[in-house]
Short mmCIF file of N, CA, C and O in Angstrom, two decimals:
data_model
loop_
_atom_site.label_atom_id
_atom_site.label_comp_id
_atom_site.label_asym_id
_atom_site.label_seq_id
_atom_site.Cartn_x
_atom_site.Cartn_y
_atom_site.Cartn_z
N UNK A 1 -7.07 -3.49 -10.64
CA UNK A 1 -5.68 -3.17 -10.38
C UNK A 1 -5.07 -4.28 -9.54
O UNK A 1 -5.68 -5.13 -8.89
N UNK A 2 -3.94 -4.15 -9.63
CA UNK A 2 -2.97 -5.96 -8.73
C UNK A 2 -2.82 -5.16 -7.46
O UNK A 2 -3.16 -4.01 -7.18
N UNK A 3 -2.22 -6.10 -6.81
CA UNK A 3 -1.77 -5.92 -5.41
C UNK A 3 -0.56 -4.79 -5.03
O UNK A 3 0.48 -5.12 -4.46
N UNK A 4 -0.90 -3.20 -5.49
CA UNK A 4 0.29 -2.52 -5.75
C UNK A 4 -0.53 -1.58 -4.59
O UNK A 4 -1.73 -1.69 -4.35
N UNK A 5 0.38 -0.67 -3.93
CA UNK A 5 -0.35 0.59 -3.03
C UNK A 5 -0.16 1.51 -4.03
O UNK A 5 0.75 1.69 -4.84
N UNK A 6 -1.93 2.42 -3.63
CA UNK A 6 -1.74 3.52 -4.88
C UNK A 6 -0.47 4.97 -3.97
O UNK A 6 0.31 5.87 -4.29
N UNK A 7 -0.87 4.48 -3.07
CA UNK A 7 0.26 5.76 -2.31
C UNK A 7 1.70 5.23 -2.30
O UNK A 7 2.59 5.52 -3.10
N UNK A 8 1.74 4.53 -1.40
CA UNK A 8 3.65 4.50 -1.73
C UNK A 8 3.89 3.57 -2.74
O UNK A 8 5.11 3.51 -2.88
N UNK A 9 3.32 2.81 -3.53
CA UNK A 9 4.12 1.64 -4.77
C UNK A 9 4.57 0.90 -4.47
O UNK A 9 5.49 0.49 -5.18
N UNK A 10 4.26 0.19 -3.22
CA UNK A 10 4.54 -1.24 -2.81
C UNK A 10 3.96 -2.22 -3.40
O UNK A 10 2.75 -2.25 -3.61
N UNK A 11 5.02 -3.40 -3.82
CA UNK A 11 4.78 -4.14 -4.59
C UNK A 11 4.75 -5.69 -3.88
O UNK A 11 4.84 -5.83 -2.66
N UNK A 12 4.67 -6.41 -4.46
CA UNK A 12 4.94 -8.43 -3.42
C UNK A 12 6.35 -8.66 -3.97
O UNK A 12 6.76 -8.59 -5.12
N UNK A 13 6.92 -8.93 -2.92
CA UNK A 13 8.64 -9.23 -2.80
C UNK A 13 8.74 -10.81 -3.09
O UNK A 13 7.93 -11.48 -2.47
N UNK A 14 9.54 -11.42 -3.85
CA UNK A 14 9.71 -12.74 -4.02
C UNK A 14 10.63 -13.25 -2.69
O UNK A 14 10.99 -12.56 -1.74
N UNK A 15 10.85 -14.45 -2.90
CA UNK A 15 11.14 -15.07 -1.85
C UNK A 15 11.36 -16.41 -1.77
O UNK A 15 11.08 -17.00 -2.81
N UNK A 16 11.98 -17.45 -0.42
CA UNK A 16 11.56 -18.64 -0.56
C UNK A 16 11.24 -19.17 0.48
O UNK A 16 11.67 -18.59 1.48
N UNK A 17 10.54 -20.20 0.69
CA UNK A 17 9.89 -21.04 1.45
C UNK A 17 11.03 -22.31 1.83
O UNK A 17 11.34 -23.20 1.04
N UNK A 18 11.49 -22.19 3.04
CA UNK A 18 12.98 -23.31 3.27
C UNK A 18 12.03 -23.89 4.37
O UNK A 18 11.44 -23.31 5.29
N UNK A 19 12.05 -25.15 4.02
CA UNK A 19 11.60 -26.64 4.78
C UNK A 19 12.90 -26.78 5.90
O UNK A 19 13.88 -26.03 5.85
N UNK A 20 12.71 -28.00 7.03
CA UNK A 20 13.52 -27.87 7.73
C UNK A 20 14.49 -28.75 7.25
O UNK A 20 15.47 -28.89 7.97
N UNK A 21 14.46 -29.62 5.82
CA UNK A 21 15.62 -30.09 5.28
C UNK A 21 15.95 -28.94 4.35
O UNK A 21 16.43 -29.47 3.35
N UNK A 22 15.91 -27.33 4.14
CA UNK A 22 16.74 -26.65 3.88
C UNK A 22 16.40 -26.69 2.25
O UNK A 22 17.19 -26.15 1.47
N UNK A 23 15.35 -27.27 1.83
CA UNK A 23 15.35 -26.97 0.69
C UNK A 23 13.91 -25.85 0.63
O UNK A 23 12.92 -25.64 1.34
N UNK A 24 14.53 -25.26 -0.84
CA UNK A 24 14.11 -24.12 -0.88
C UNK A 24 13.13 -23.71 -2.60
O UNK A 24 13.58 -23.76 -3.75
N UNK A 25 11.57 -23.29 -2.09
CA UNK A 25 10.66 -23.46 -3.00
C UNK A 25 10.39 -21.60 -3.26
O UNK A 25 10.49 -20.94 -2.23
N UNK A 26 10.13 -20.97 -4.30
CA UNK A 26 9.91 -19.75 -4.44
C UNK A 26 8.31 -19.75 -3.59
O UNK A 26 7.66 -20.70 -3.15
N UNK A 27 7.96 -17.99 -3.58
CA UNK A 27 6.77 -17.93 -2.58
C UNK A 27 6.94 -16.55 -2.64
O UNK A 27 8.06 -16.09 -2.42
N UNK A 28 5.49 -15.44 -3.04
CA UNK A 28 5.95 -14.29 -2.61
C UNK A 28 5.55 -13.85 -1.56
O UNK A 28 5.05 -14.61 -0.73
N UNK A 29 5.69 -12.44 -1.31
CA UNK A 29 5.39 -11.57 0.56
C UNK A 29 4.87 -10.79 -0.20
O UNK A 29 5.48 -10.21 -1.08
N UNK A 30 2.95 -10.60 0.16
CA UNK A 30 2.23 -10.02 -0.72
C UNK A 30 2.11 -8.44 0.45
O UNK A 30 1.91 -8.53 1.67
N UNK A 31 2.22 -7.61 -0.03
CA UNK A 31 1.75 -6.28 0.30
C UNK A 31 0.75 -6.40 1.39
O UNK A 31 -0.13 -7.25 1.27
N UNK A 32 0.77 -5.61 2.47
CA UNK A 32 -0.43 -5.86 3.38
C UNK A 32 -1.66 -4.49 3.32
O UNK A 32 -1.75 -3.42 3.93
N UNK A 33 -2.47 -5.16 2.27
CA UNK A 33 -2.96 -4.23 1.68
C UNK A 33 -4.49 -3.73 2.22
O UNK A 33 -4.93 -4.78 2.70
N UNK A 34 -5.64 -2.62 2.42
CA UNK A 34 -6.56 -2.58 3.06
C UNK A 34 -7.06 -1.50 1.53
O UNK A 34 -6.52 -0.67 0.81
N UNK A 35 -8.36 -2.15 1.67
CA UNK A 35 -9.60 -0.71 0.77
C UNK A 35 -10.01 -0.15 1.68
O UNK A 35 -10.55 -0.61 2.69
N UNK A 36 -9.68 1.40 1.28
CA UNK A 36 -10.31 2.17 2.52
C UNK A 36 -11.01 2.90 2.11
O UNK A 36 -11.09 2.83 0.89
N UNK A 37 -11.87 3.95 2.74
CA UNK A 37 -12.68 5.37 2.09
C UNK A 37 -12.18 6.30 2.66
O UNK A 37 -12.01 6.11 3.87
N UNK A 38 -11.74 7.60 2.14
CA UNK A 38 -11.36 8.85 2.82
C UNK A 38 -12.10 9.76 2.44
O UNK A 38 -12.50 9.90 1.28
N UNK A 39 -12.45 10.70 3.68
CA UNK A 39 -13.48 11.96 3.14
C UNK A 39 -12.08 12.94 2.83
O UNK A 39 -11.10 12.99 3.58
N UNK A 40 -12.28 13.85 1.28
CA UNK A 40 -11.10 15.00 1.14
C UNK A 40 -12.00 15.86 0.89
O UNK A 40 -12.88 16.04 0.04
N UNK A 41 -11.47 16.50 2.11
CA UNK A 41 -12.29 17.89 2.55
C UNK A 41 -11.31 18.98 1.72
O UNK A 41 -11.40 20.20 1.89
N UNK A 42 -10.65 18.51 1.06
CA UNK A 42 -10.73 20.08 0.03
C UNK A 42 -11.10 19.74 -1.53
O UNK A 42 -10.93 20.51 -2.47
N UNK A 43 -11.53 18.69 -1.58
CA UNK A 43 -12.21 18.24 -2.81
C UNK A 43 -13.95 17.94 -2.38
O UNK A 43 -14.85 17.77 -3.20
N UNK A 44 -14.08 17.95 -0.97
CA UNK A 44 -15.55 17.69 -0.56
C UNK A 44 -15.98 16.62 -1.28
O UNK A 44 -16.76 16.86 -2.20
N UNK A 45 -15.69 15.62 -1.09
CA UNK A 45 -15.77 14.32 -1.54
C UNK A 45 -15.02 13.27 -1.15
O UNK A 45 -13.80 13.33 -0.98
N UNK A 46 -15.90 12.01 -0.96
CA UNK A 46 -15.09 10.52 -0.43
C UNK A 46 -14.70 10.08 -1.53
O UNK A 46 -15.15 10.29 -2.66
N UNK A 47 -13.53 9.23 -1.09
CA UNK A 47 -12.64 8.80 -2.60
C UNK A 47 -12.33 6.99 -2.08
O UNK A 47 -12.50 6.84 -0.87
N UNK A 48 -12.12 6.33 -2.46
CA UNK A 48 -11.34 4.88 -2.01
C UNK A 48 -10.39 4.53 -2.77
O UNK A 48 -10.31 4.53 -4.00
N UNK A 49 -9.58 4.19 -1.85
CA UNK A 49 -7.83 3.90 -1.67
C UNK A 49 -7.84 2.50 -1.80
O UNK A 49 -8.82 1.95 -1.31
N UNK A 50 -6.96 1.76 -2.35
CA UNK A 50 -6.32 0.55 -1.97
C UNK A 50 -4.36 1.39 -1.34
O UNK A 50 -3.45 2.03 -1.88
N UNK A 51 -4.64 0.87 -0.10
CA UNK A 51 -3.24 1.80 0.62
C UNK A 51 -2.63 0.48 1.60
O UNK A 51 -3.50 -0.35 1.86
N UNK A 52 -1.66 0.28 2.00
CA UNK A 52 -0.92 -0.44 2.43
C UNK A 52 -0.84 0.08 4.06
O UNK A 52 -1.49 1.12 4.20
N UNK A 53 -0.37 -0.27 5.02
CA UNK A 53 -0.40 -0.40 5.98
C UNK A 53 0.56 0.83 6.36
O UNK A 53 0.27 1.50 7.35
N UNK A 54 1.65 1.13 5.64
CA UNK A 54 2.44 2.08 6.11
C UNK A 54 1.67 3.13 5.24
O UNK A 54 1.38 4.10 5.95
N UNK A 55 1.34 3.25 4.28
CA UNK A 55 0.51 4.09 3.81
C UNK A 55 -0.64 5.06 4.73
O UNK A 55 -0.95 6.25 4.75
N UNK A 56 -1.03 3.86 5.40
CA UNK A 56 -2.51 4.74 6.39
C UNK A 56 -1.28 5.39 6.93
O UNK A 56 -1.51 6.60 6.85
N UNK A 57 -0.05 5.21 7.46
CA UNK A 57 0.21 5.40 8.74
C UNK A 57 0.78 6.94 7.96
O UNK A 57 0.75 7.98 8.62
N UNK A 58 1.26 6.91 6.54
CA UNK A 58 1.63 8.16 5.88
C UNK A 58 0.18 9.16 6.31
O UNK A 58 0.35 10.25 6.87
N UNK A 59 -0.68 8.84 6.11
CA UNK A 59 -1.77 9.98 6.03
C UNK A 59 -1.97 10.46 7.08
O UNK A 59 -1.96 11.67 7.26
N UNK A 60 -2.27 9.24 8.41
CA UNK A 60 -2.34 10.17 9.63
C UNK A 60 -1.13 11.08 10.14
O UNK A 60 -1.25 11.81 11.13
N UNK A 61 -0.08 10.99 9.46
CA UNK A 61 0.99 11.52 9.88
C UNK A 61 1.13 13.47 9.22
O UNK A 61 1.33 14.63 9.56
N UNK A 62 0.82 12.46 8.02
CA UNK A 62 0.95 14.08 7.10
C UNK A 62 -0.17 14.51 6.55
O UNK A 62 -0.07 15.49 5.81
N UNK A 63 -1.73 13.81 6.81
CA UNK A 63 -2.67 14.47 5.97
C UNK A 63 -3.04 14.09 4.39
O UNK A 63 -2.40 14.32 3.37
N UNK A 64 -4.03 13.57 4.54
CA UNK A 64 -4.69 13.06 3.08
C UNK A 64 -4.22 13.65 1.68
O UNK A 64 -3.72 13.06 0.73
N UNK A 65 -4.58 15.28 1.89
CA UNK A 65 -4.16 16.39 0.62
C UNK A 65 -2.18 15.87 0.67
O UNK A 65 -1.70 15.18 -0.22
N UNK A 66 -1.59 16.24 1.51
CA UNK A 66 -0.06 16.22 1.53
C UNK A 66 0.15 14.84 0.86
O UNK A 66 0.41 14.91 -0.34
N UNK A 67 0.11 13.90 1.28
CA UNK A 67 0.13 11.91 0.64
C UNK A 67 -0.46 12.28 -0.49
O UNK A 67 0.37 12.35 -1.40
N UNK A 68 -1.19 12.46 -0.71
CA UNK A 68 -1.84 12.98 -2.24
C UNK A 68 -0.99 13.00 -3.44
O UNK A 68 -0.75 12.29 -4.41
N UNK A 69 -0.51 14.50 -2.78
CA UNK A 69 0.11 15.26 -3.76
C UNK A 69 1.36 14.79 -3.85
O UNK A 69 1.91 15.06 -4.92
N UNK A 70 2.39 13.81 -2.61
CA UNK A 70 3.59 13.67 -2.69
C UNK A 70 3.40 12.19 -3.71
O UNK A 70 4.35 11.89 -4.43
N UNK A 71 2.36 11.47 -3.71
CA UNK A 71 1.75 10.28 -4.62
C UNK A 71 1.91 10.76 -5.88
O UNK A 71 2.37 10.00 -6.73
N UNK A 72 1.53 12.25 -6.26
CA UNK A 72 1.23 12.28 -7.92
C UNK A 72 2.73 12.92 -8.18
O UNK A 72 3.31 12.76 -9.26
N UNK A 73 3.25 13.62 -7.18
CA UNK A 73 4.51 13.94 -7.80
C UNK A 73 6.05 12.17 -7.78
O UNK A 73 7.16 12.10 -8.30
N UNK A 74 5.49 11.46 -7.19
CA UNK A 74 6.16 10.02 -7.52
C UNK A 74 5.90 9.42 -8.82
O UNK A 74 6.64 8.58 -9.33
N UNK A 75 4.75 9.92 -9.37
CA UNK A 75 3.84 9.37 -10.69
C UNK A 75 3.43 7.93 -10.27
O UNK A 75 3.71 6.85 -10.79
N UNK A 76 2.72 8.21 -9.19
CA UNK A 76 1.54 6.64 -9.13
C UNK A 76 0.27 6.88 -8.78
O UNK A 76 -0.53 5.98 -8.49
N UNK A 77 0.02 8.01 -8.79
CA UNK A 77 -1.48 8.57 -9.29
C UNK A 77 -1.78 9.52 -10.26
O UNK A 77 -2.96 9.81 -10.50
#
């Protein structure tokens, strides 16, 4: 799979690279992306994520099952 988060659908943003004479070369801003393992204790089983940085910060906030389910109802799992 590419550089996409399976939880929120963050993608690499294009962009450009400006020298200090102002000229300007394309370049993208790649996702800041981590493989992780999560134990889901209502599936009793470890699973691994490719999740993005605001992503972890979704789960500790709301819980593995909740990110989950708000993931498959976005349709990116």
């Amino acid at each position: 799979m590419s550089r996409v988060c399976q939880l929120t659908g963050k993608t690499a943003q294009n962009g450009n690279n400006v020298s200090h004479s102002k000229r300007r070369t394309h370049r993208l801003f790649n996702v800041n992306l981590k493989t992780k393992k999560f134990f889901w204790p209502e599936q009793d089983c470890w699973i691994e994520l490719k999740v993005s940085a605001k992503g972890l910060r979704t789960i500790n906030k709301k819980g593995l099952d909740a990110a989950l389910v708000e993931a498959a109802q976005k349709g990116l799992m």
